Coordinates of C-alpha atoms and ligand atoms in Angstrom, one line a residue:
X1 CA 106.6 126.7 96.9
X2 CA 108.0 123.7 98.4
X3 CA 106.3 123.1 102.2
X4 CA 108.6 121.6 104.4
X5 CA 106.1 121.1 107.4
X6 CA 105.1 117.2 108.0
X7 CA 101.1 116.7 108.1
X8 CA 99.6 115.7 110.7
X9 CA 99.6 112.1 109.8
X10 CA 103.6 111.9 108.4
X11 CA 104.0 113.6 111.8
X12 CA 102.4 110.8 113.9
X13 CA 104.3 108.1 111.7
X14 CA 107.2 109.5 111.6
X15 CA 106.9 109.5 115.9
X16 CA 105.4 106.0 115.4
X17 CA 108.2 104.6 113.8
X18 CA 110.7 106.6 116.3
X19 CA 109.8 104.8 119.4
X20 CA 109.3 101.4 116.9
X21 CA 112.8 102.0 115.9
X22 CA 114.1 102.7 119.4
X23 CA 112.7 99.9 121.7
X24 CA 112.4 96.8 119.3
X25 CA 114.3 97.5 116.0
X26 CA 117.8 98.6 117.1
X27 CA 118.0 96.4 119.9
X28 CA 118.0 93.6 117.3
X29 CA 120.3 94.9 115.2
X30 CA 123.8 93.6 115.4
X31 CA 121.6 90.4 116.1
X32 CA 120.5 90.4 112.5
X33 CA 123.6 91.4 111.0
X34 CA 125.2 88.2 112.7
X35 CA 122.6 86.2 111.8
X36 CA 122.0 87.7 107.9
X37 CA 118.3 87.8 108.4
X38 CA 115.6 89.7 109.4
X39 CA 112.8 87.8 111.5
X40 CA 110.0 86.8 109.6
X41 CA 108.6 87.3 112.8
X42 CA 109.2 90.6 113.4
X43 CA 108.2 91.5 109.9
X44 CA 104.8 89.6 110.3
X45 CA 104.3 91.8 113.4
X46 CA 105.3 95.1 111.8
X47 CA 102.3 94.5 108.0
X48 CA 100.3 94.0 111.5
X49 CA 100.8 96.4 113.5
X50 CA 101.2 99.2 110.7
X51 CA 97.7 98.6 109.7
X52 CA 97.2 101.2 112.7
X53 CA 99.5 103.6 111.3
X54 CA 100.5 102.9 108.0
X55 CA 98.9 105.9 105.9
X56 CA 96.8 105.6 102.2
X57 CA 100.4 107.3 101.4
X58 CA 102.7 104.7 101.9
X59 CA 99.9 102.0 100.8
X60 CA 99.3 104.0 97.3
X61 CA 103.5 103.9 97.4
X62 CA 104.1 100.8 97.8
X63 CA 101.0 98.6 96.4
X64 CA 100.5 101.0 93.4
X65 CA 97.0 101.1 94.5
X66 CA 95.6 105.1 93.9
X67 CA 93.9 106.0 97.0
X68 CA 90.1 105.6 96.1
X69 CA 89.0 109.7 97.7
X70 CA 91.8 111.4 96.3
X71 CA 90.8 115.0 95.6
X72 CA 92.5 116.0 92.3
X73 CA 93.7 119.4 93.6
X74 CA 95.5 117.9 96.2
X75 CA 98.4 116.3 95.1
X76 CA 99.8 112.9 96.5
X77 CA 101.9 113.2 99.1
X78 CA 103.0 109.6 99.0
X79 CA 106.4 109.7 97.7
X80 CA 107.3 112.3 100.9
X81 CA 105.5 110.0 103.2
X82 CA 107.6 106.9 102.0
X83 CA 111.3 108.9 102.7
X84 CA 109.9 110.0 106.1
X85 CA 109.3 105.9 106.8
X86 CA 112.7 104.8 104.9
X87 CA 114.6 107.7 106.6
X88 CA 113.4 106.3 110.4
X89 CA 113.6 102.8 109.8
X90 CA 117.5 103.1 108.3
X91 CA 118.1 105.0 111.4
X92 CA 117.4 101.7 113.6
X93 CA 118.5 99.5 111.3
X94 CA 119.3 99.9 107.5
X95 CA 118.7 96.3 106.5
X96 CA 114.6 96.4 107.9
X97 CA 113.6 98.9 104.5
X98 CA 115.0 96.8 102.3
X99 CA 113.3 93.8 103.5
X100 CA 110.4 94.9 104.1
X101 CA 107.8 92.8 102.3
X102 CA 106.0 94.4 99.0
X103 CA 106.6 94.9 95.4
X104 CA 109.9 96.9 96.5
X105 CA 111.8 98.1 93.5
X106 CA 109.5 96.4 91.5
X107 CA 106.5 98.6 91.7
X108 CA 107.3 101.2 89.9
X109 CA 108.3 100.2 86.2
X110 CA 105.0 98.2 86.7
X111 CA 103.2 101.6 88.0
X112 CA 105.1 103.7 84.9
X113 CA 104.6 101.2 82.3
X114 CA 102.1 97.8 83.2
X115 CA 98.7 97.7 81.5
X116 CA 95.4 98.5 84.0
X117 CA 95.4 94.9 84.0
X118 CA 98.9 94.1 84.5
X119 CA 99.7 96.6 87.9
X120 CA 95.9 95.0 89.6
X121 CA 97.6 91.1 88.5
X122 CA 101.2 92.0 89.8
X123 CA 100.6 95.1 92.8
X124 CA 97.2 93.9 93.8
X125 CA 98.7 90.7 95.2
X126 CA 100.5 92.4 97.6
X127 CA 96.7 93.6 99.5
X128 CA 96.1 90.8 101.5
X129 CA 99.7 90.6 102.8
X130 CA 98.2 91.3 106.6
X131 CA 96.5 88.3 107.4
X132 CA 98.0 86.1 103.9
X133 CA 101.7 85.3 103.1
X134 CA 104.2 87.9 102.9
X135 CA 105.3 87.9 99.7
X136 CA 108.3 90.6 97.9
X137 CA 108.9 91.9 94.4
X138 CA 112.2 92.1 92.7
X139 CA 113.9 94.4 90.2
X140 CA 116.7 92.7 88.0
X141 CA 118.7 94.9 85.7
X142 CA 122.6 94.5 86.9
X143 CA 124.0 91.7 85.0
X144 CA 127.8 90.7 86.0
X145 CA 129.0 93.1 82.9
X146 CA 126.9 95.6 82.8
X147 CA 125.9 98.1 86.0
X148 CA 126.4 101.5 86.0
X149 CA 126.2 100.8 81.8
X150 CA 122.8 100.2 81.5
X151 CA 122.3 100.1 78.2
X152 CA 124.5 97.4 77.8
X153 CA 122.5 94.5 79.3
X154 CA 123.0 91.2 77.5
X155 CA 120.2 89.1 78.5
X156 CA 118.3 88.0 75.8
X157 CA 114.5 87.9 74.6
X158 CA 112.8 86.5 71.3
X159 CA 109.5 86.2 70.7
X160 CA 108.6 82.4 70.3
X161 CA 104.1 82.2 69.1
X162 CA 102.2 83.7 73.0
X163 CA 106.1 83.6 74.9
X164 CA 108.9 85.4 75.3
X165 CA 112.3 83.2 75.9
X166 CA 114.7 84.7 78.2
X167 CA 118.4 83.6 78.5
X168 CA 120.7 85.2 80.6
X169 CA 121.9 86.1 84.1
X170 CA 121.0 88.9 86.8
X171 CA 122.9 89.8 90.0
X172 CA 122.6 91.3 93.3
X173 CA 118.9 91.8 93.1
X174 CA 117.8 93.1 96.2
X175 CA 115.1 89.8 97.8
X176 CA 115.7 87.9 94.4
X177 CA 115.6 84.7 96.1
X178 CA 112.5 85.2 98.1
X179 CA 110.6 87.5 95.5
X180 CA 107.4 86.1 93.7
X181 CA 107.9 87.8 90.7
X182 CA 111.2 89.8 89.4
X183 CA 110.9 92.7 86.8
X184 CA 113.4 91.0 84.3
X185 CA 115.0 93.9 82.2
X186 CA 116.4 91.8 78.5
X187 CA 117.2 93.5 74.9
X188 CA 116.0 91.7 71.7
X189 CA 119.3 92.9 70.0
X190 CA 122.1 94.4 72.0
X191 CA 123.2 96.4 68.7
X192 CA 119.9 98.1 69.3
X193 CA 121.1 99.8 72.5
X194 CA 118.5 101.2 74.7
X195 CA 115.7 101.3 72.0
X196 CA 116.0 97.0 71.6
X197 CA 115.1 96.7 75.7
X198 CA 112.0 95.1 77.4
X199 CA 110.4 94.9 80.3
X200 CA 109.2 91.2 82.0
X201 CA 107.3 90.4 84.9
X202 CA 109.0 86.8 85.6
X203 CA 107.2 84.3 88.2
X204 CA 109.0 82.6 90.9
X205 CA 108.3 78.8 89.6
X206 CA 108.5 80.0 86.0
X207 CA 110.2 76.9 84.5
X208 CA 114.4 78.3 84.1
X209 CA 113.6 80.8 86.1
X210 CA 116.0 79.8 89.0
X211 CA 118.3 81.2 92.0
X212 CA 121.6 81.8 91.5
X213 CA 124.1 82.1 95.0
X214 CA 122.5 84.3 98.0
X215 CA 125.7 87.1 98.0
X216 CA 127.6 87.3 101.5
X217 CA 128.3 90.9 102.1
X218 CA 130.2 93.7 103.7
X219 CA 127.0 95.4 105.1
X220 CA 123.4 95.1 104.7
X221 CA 124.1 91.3 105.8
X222 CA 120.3 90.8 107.3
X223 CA 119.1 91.6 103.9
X224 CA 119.3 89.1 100.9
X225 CA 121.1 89.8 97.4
X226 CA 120.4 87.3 95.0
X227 CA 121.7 86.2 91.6
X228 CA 118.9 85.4 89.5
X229 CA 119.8 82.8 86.5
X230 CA 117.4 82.7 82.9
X231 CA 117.9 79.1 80.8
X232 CA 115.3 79.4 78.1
X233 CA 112.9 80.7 80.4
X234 CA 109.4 80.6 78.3
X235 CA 107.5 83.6 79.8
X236 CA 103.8 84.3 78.8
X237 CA 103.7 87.4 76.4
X238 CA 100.7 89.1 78.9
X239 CA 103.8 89.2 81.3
X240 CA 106.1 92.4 79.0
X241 CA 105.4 95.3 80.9
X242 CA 103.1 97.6 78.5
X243 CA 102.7 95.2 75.9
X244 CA 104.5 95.5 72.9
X245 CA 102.6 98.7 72.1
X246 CA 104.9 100.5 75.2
X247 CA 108.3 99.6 72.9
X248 CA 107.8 101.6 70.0
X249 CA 110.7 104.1 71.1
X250 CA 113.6 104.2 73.6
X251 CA 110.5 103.2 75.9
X252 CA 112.0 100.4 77.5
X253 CA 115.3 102.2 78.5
X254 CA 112.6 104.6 80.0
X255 CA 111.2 102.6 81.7
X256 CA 114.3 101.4 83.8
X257 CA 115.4 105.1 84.5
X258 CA 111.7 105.9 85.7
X259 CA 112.1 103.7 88.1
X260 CA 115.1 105.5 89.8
X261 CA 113.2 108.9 89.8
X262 CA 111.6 107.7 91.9
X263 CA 113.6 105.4 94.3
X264 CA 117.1 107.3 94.3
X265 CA 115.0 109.7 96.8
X266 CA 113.9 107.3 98.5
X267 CA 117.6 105.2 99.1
X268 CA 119.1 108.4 100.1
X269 CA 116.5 108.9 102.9
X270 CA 117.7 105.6 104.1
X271 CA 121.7 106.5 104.0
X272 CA 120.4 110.3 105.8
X273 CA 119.0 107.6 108.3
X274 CA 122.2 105.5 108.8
X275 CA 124.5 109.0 108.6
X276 CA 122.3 110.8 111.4
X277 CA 122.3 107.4 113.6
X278 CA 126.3 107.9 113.4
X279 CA 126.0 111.6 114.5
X280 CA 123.8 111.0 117.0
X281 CA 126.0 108.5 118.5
X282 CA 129.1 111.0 118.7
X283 CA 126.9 113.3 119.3
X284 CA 126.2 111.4 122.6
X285 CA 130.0 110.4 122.8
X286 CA 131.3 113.9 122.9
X287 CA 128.7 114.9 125.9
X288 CA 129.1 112.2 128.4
X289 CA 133.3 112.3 127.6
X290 CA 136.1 114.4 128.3
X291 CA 139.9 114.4 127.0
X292 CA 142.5 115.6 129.1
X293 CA 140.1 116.4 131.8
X294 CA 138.3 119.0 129.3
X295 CA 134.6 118.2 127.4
X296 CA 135.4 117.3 124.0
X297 CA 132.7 119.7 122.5
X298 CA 135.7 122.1 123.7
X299 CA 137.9 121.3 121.1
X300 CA 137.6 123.5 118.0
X301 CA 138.5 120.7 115.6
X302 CA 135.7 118.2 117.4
X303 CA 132.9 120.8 117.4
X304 CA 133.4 121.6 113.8
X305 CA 133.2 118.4 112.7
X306 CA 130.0 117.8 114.5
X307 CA 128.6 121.1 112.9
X308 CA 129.7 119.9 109.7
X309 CA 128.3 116.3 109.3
X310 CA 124.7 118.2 110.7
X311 CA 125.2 120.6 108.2
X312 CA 125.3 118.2 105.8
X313 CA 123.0 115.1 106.2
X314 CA 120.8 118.2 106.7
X315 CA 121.3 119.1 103.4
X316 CA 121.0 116.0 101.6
X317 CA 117.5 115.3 103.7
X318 CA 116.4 119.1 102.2
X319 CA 117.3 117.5 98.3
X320 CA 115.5 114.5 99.3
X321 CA 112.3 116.6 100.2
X322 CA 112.7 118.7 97.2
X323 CA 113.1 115.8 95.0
X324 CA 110.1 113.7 96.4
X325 CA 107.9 116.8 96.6
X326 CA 108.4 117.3 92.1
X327 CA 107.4 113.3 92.3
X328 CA 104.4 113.8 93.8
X329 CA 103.3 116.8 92.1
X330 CA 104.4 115.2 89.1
X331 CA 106.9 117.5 88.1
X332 CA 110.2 116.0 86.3
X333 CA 112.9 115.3 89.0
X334 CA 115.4 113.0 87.1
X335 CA 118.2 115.9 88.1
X336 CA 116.7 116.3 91.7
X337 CA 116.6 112.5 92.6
X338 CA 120.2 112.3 91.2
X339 CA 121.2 115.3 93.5
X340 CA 119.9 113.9 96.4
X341 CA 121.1 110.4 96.1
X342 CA 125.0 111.9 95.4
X343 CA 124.5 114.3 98.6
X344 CA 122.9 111.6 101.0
X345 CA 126.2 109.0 99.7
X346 CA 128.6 111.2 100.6
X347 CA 127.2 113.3 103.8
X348 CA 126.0 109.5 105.1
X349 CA 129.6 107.9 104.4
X350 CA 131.5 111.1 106.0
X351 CA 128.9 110.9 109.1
X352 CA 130.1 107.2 109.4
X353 CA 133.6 108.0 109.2
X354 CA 134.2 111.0 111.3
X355 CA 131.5 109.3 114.2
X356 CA 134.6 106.7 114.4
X357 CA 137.5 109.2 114.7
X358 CA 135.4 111.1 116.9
X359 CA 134.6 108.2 119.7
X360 CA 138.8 108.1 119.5
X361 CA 140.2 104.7 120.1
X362 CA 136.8 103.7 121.1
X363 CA 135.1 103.9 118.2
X364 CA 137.3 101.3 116.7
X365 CA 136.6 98.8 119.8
X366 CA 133.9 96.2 118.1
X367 CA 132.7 94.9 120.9
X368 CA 132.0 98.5 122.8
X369 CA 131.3 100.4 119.5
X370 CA 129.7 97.4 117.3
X371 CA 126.9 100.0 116.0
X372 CA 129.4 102.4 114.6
X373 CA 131.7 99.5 113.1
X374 CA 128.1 98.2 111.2
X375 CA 127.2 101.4 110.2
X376 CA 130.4 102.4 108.8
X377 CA 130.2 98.7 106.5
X378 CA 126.5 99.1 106.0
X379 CA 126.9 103.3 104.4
X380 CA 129.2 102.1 101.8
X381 CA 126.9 100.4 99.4
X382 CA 124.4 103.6 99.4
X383 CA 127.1 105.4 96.8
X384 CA 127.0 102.2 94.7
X385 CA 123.6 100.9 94.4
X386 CA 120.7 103.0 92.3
X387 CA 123.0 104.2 90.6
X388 CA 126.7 105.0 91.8
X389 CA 128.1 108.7 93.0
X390 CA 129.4 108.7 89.5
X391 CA 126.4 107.9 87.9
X392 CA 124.7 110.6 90.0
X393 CA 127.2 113.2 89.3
X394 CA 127.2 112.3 85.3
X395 CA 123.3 112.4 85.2
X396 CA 123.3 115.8 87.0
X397 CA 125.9 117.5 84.8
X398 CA 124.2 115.8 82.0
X399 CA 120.8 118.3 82.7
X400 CA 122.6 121.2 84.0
X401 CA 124.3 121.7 81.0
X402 CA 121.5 120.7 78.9
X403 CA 119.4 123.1 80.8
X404 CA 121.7 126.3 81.6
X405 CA 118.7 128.0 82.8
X406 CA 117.8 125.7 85.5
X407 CA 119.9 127.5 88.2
Ligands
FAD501 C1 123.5 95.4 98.1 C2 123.2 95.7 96.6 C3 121.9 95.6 96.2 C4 121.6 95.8 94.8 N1 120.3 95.6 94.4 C5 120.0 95.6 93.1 C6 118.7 95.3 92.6 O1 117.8 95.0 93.4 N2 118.5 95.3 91.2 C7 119.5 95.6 90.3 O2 119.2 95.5 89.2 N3 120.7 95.9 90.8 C8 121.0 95.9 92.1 N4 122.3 96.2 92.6 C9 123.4 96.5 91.6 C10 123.8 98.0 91.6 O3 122.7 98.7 91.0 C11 125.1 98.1 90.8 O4 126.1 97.5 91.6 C12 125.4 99.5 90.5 O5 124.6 100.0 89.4 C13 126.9 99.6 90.0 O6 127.2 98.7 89.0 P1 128.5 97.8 89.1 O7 128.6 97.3 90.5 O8 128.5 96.9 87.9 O9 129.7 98.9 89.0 P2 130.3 99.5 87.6 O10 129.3 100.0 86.8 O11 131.3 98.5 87.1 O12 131.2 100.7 88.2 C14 132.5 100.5 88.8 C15 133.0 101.9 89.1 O13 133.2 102.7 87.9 C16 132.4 103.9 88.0 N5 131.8 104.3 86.8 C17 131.1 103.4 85.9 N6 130.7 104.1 84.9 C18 131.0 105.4 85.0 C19 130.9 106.6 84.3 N7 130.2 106.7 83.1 N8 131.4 107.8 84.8 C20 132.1 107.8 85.9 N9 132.3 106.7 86.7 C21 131.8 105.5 86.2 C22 131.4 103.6 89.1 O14 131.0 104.8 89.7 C23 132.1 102.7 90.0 O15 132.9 103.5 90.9 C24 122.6 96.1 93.9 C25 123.9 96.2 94.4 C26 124.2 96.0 95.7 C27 125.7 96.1 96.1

């Protein structure tokens, strides 16, 4: 039985991270867009302040760190905890998740495949971000020809006596310029397919290990895409996720696609977060505005459009519980995640589109409507990365008609 109710604690974050997102984050906003950044400030405020109210969930989440008094019949609840944060802090401002400072994508192929050793060396720095430096993790599959095909990464590895040399090129990793290490996906022979793959934790400071151009981009601007370049980059063998033990089979591949189990959820929490800050402001549009001296609401075609974007990024925020709630009761949820990130694209995109039509005229106005214009740039890219609507929608007919009996 899935149970929808929030505890008490994702209750009081979830209100937390409201009135956060209300009075300080949104204000900022367009500000950060302009400016492509997000204060370091602000972020150096928010590790503080969420001391207070950050939960063991979202901790064990995001450092990888099992929460010491776990009882083993009560499952984790950290993977619902984390959408509940991703989902309010996309609703202020889409670009503040992704920045946030931690392991970020990088945790969890460290988590599903690092050795005891490696996930205390590469999560347990991330502990003493409070009162140290903030520091990010970064996760670098896409190469410039291979995305959505995977399995077709070109960057190489070969084992040269206690290294690995890497040679290749990575791009639009999410805080790949800032990141102190990158999880560096490679293949030791591309004929090999998924089964030649590896896993590398990658320093910053690694010698060829550099930075490649910071991307400028449609939306998302206050968040930095980097392109990460390899040149015979010698990287200490303790650094392959698993050890060499962990590549016997199509482990490697694995390891990659675990990773989007579970942070397609989490993604599409964000674009629910972006689609219902769309609705909400035509939501607000349509009551304080009348056309032709009638309330808007009044109009069939208005009022079912409303009902249907609701009915909708409601929807997708249900296949994002259901698909977070397998995760943390460690139940398979390859098919769920999918679902949920291919509903949460397309309800969050429509939201952003319709909101405009909706305002009228006004809604194309920058200057009076510069939220909906940033919203409707900053949606697109949440049907492209993690995985693409295609990819979603291949991946979830791919187990349906493996499994017939899973309806
Ligand atoms: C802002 C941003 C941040 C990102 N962050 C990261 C990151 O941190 N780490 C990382 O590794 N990558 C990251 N990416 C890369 C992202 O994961 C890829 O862009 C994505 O996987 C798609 O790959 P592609 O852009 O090469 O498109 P392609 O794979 O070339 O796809 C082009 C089009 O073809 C369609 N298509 C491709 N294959 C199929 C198929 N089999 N069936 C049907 N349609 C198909 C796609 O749906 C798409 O419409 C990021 C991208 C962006 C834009």
């Amino acid at each position: 039985m899935i149970e929808f109710a929030l505890s008490k604690k994702q209750h009081e974050l979830k209100e937390a991270l409201q009135s956060l997102g209300r009075h300080v984050i949104r204000p900022m906003s367009l500000d950060m867009d302009r400016n492509k950044e997000v204060p370091e400030s602000f972020l150096r405020n928010f590790m503080m302040m969420s001391r207070g109210f950050r939960s063991d969930d979202i901790a064990e989440f995001s450092e990888g760190t099992p929460r010491k008094e776990r009882d083993p019949s009560k499952p984790s609840e950290a993977n619902r905890t984390a959408v509940i944060a991703a989902e309010e802090l996309a609703w202020a401002d889409a670009a503040i998740p992704l920045s946030m400072p931690g392991p970020g994508l990088g945790a969890p192929p460290v988590r599903a495949t690092g050795t005891p050793e490696q996930k205390k060396r590469f999560l347990g720095m991330f502990r003493d971000m409070d009162t140290g430096p903030l520091k990010w993790g970064a996760y670098g599959l896409t190469e410039p020809g291979a995305g959505s095909d995977v399995a077709g990464i070109r960057t190489s590895c070969r084992k040269d006596g206690a290294h690995w040399v890497l040679n290749g090129r990575k791009c639009y990793i999410t805080n790949g310029g800032r990141a102190v290490w990158t999880v560096i996906f490679a293949t030791v022979d591309p004929s090999l397919g998924r089964a030649g793959h590896r896993a590398f934790v990658v320093e910053k400071g690694t010698p060829g290990f550099e930075v490649g151009k910071i991307e400028d981009k449609m939306g998302l601007r206050a968040n930095e895409t980097a392109e990460l370049v390899l040149e015979d980059c010698r990287v200490p063998e303790e650094n392959l996720l698993g050890g060499e033990e962990a590549y016997r089979s199509k482990e490697g591949f694995m390891t990659a696609m675990k990773t989007f189990d579970n942070t397609r959820p989490l993604v599409a929490a964000m674009a629910v977060g972006i689609g219902r800050a769309a609705y909400e402001y035509a939501r607000d549009f349509v009551k304080q505005n009348y056309v032709l001296g009638r309330p808007i609401p009044r109009y069939a075609a208005i009022a079912e459009k409303l009902a249907k974007i609701g009915r909708r990024l409601e929807a997708a925020r249900l296949l994002v519980h259901r698909a977070t709630y397998l995760a943390d009761m460690n139940i398979p949820n390859a098919k769920e995640a999918s679902m949920s990130k291919a509903a949460a694209g397309q309800a969050a995109t429509l939201a952003c589109i319709d909101a405009i039509e909706i305002c009228g005229a006004h809604g194309t106005l920058q200057a009076e409507h510069a939220l909906l214009e940033k919203w409707f740039r900053d949606i697109k890219v949440y049907d492209i990365f993690e995985g693409t609507g295609n990819i979603q929608r291949v991946v979830i007919s791919k187990r349906i008609v493996s499994n017939l009996k899973s309806f």
